[in-house]
XYZ file of C-alpha atoms in Angstrom:
324
model
C 30.289 -1.354 20.835
C 30.370 -1.862 17.351
C 28.839 -5.381 17.373
C 26.014 -4.472 19.767
C 25.607 -1.839 17.286
C 25.182 -3.953 14.617
C 23.158 -6.494 16.411
C 20.583 -3.764 16.804
C 20.448 -2.540 13.220
C 20.000 -6.285 12.371
C 16.619 -6.553 14.869
C 15.353 -3.764 13.768
C 15.817 -4.123 9.956
C 14.413 -7.816 10.620
C 11.487 -6.755 12.435
C 10.464 -3.826 9.813
C 10.804 -6.391 6.933
C 8.346 -8.562 9.107
C 5.886 -5.457 9.579
C 6.309 -4.908 5.938
C 5.451 -8.180 5.053
C 2.653 -8.819 7.240
C 0.992 -5.298 6.111
C 1.064 -6.840 2.472
C -0.271 -10.274 3.758
C -3.194 -8.283 5.031
C -3.252 -5.778 1.808
C -3.567 -8.164 -0.437
C -6.584 -9.155 0.945
C -8.328 -5.784 -0.785
C -7.860 -7.458 -3.968
C -10.250 -10.350 -2.882
C -12.979 -7.759 -2.384
C -14.509 -7.667 -5.419
C -14.572 -11.452 -6.149
C -16.383 -11.955 -3.128
C -18.997 -9.085 -3.821
C -18.956 -9.091 -7.601
C -22.172 -7.555 -7.960
C -20.866 -4.276 -6.113
C -19.191 -1.393 -8.217
C -15.319 -0.878 -7.132
C -17.014 2.821 -5.576
C -19.101 1.240 -3.640
C -16.729 -0.867 -2.240
C -14.825 1.968 -2.111
C -16.761 4.181 0.211
C -18.147 1.020 2.345
C -14.230 0.188 3.331
C -13.345 3.511 4.236
C -16.291 4.685 5.936
C -15.884 1.637 8.208
C -12.436 2.581 8.461
C -13.224 5.798 9.370
C -16.075 4.745 12.446
C -13.885 2.058 13.746
C -11.087 4.401 14.156
C -12.735 7.261 15.551
C -14.583 4.755 18.034
C -10.530 3.439 18.888
C -9.261 6.967 18.777
C -12.019 8.395 20.788
C -10.468 8.819 24.893
C -7.346 10.155 23.251
C -8.794 12.352 21.072
C -8.345 15.660 23.167
C -4.638 14.426 24.496
C -3.948 13.756 20.738
C -5.486 17.275 19.262
C -3.005 19.226 21.848
C -0.209 17.310 20.036
C -1.164 17.783 16.559
C -0.663 21.135 14.678
C -2.654 22.921 12.313
C 0.355 21.272 9.632
C -0.017 18.286 10.743
C -3.697 18.611 10.290
C -3.431 19.417 6.892
C -0.739 16.641 6.308
C -3.322 13.774 7.697
C -5.723 15.415 4.674
C -3.822 15.074 2.069
C -2.632 11.869 3.619
C -5.933 10.293 3.254
C -6.328 11.405 0.129
C -3.166 10.527 -1.283
C -3.067 7.556 0.139
C -6.594 5.734 0.396
C -9.423 7.498 -1.270
C -7.819 9.162 -4.595
C -5.664 6.388 -4.900
C -8.286 3.699 -4.561
C -10.469 5.744 -6.951
C -8.084 6.112 -9.381
C -7.050 2.483 -9.402
C -10.415 0.843 -9.289
C -10.978 3.527 -12.488
C -7.766 2.515 -14.322
C -9.236 -1.561 -13.987
C -12.573 -0.835 -14.771
C -11.655 1.424 -18.064
C -8.570 0.281 -18.928
C -8.250 -3.286 -17.895
C -6.090 -5.258 -15.036
C -3.124 -5.356 -17.579
C -2.357 -2.538 -17.595
C -3.011 -1.295 -14.523
C -0.875 -4.064 -12.966
C 2.130 -3.216 -14.892
C 1.960 0.319 -14.210
C 1.510 0.154 -10.028
C 4.249 -2.186 -10.164
C 6.584 0.374 -10.588
C 5.825 2.097 -7.423
C 8.712 0.412 -5.363
C 11.011 2.067 -8.065
C 9.399 5.086 -7.903
C 9.574 5.137 -3.652
C 12.954 3.823 -4.015
C 14.194 6.576 -6.093
C 12.893 9.284 -4.357
C 14.213 7.877 -1.149
C 17.380 7.512 -2.070
C 18.044 11.515 -2.138
C 17.692 11.452 1.706
C 20.415 12.034 3.699
C 22.479 9.133 4.622
C 20.284 6.768 2.092
C 22.002 4.061 0.030
C 23.164 5.656 -3.023
C 21.129 4.561 -5.985
C 23.369 2.975 -8.008
C 23.935 0.418 -5.191
C 20.086 -0.212 -5.809
C 20.663 -0.636 -8.990
C 20.510 -4.481 -8.946
C 17.343 -4.515 -6.668
C 15.147 -1.864 -9.150
C 16.300 -3.878 -12.086
C 14.988 -6.944 -10.527
C 12.135 -5.068 -9.558
C 10.969 -3.749 -12.976
C 11.466 -7.074 -14.316
C 9.084 -8.764 -12.258
C 6.582 -5.852 -12.112
C 7.469 -6.194 -16.525
C 6.523 -9.755 -16.338
C 3.571 -9.622 -14.501
C 2.046 -7.356 -16.548
C 2.745 -9.001 -19.672
C 1.341 -12.287 -18.034
C -1.937 -10.057 -17.108
C -1.611 -8.770 -20.897
C -2.527 -12.244 -23.150
C -5.865 -11.332 -21.688
C -8.130 -10.290 -24.570
C -9.609 -6.634 -23.902
C -12.294 -5.202 -25.591
C -11.360 -1.698 -24.782
C -10.691 1.113 -27.248
C -7.374 2.945 -27.739
C -9.286 6.244 -26.018
C -10.253 3.499 -23.284
C -7.137 2.586 -22.665
C -5.715 6.134 -22.834
C -7.888 7.027 -20.069
C -6.779 3.981 -17.904
C -3.432 4.586 -18.493
C -3.866 8.249 -17.104
C -5.725 6.690 -14.199
C -3.338 4.201 -13.055
C -0.501 6.753 -13.455
C -2.052 9.651 -11.587
C -2.851 6.374 -8.589
C 1.020 5.435 -9.262
C 2.129 9.202 -7.995
C -0.545 9.331 -5.677
C -0.006 6.043 -3.624
C 4.117 7.448 -4.104
C 3.548 10.537 -2.353
C 1.679 9.001 -0.136
C 4.937 6.747 0.897
C 7.327 9.387 1.352
C 4.937 11.957 2.725
C 3.921 9.324 5.447
C 7.391 7.943 6.490
C 8.545 11.613 6.800
C 5.304 12.579 8.967
C 6.153 9.465 11.034
C 9.657 10.335 11.355
C 8.724 14.012 12.988
C 5.703 12.837 14.771
C 8.100 11.184 17.832
C 5.457 12.153 20.591
C 2.826 10.458 18.648
C 2.700 6.632 17.648
C 2.479 4.682 14.906
C -1.200 3.231 15.819
C -2.439 6.828 16.751
C -1.410 8.406 13.434
C -3.135 5.404 11.635
C -5.953 5.691 13.690
C -6.111 9.641 12.665
C -5.713 9.183 8.916
C -8.875 6.785 9.431
C -10.900 9.508 11.123
C -9.721 11.833 8.198
C -9.993 9.493 5.472
C -13.850 8.308 6.746
C -14.682 11.755 6.531
C -13.273 11.962 3.005
C -15.668 8.979 2.065
C -18.822 10.718 2.870
C -18.015 12.866 -0.089
C -18.383 9.203 -2.298
C -21.316 7.516 -0.904
C -23.499 10.044 -3.102
C -21.273 9.038 -6.488
C -21.487 5.621 -5.451
C -25.318 5.787 -5.369
C -25.291 7.164 -8.682
C -22.932 4.313 -9.884
C -25.256 1.698 -8.635
C -27.280 0.499 -11.301
C -27.953 -3.317 -10.212
C -30.257 -3.863 -6.645
C -29.419 -5.427 -4.142
C -31.455 -7.585 -1.862
C -30.606 -7.708 2.282
C -28.831 -10.844 1.400
C -26.099 -9.100 -0.719
C -26.114 -6.010 1.514
C -25.151 -7.961 4.382
C -22.715 -10.008 2.318
C -21.090 -6.340 1.516
C -21.422 -4.857 4.690
C -19.107 -7.880 6.062
C -16.978 -7.936 3.408
C -16.424 -3.873 3.757
C -15.940 -4.341 7.898
C -13.471 -7.558 7.164
C -11.289 -5.349 4.421
C -11.802 -2.000 6.505
C -10.321 -4.023 9.832
C -7.848 -6.159 8.400
C -6.024 -4.174 5.603
C -7.028 -0.527 6.644
C -6.489 -0.852 11.071
C -3.907 -3.553 11.028
C -2.287 -3.703 7.810
C -1.592 0.269 8.077
C -0.608 0.068 11.337
C 1.995 -2.602 10.361
C 3.180 -0.117 7.616
C 3.244 2.796 9.596
C 5.618 0.464 12.690
C 7.733 -0.516 9.649
C 8.097 3.440 8.244
C 9.472 3.794 11.385
C 11.741 1.586 11.687
C 13.438 1.017 7.925
C 14.850 3.360 5.837
C 12.654 5.164 3.012
C 14.805 3.057 0.193
C 13.813 -0.075 1.851
C 9.590 0.850 2.840
C 9.650 1.049 -1.207
C 10.881 -2.606 -1.487
C 8.189 -3.445 1.154
C 5.170 -2.753 -1.221
C 6.170 -5.544 -2.826
C 4.652 -7.789 -0.499
C 1.129 -6.560 -1.519
C 1.751 -8.072 -5.012
C 3.278 -11.429 -3.707
C 0.332 -11.643 -1.382
C -2.172 -10.711 -4.256
C -1.015 -13.089 -6.221
C -1.027 -15.747 -4.145
C -4.012 -15.176 -2.651
C -5.255 -15.149 -6.504
C -4.190 -18.495 -7.142
C -5.872 -19.968 -4.405
C -8.934 -18.334 -5.369
C -8.661 -18.930 -8.780
C -7.825 -22.825 -7.658
C -4.649 -23.531 -9.756
C -0.485 -22.959 -9.794
C 1.251 -19.978 -11.471
C 2.359 -19.853 -15.099
C 6.153 -19.937 -16.082
C 5.850 -16.183 -16.453
C 4.489 -15.483 -13.097
C 6.503 -18.069 -11.175
C 9.487 -15.841 -12.734
C 8.146 -12.797 -11.618
C 7.565 -14.194 -7.954
C 11.433 -14.953 -7.691
C 12.789 -11.852 -9.377
C 10.647 -9.851 -6.893
C 11.770 -12.172 -4.050
C 15.636 -11.269 -5.377
C 14.622 -7.520 -5.478
C 13.412 -7.256 -2.052
C 16.611 -9.379 -1.070
C 19.380 -7.755 -2.739
C 17.834 -4.165 -0.957
C 18.200 -5.413 2.051
C 21.466 -6.796 0.878
C 22.593 -3.145 -0.407
C 21.421 -1.690 2.869
C 23.733 -4.098 4.978
C 26.704 -3.061 3.250
C 26.063 0.529 3.995
C 25.522 0.125 7.147
C 29.106 -2.246 7.404
C 31.045 0.647 5.480
C 29.344 3.436 7.855
C 30.224 1.593 10.656
C 34.188 0.972 9.659
C 34.204 5.135 8.409
C 33.119 5.760 12.014
C 35.471 3.168 13.586
C 38.500 4.561 11.998
């Protein structure tokens, strides 16, 4: 019986990691969007992406809308509202602002600590792996994030100290925003057993699409470059592709993973986005990673590996205690 439970847990963990890797692979594509349509501002890209995300979500969920609405309380709608803001609209706006104002070097270094923040908070949950046993994974994760940041810092920056400070505050805001989303989303999915992970993603998309309507006037005002019909067609194509792949499919994978893995492991899965984003960047730039980037890759992989090992050891100890 214990062996059967162990095998089931291993299958669940493996499936959760696969969904986490899939989400990271699709989310990493978002970083290519500015390269594909460089004439458009990040605010315009955010507005386009989430408007399409909301429209597609509304179409897909329309047949089940009334049925789902009967299952949702006022508190659930409030959760969807702030999750859409924290995980999509506000996070992406703060992130792009940090890159524009403070540069990609500082931003990548701050955002690289997302797994650490989520894992530390997740370790306080009942039955979670103690933080001390996750420390090797957290140290490796931090080392990888620092190496990525150090590599990026070698790129010269023309930003003033004041700009760097504003950019730093935006990056920290993005870090806090997505940490709150990851934790709140996992807890919401654990609480709502009668709503599928896919439907929860679509509901989040509808709310995020509504929020993106506020971004449209700002994006128009922020746009200082005139675009021809071909440029707008390319922009529409990128917005649709990113919305479908990253927001619809990628978020659905993430929600499935969030229901299969404990929060302390959910934090580590964010590392896959960094790995795939870097890989896509190397392919786009047609180059191999530097020595420092290769070391960062190794530390990130080891961080996830040691985190999985800590959870497996914790599960074995739990089964031993239950058997005794």
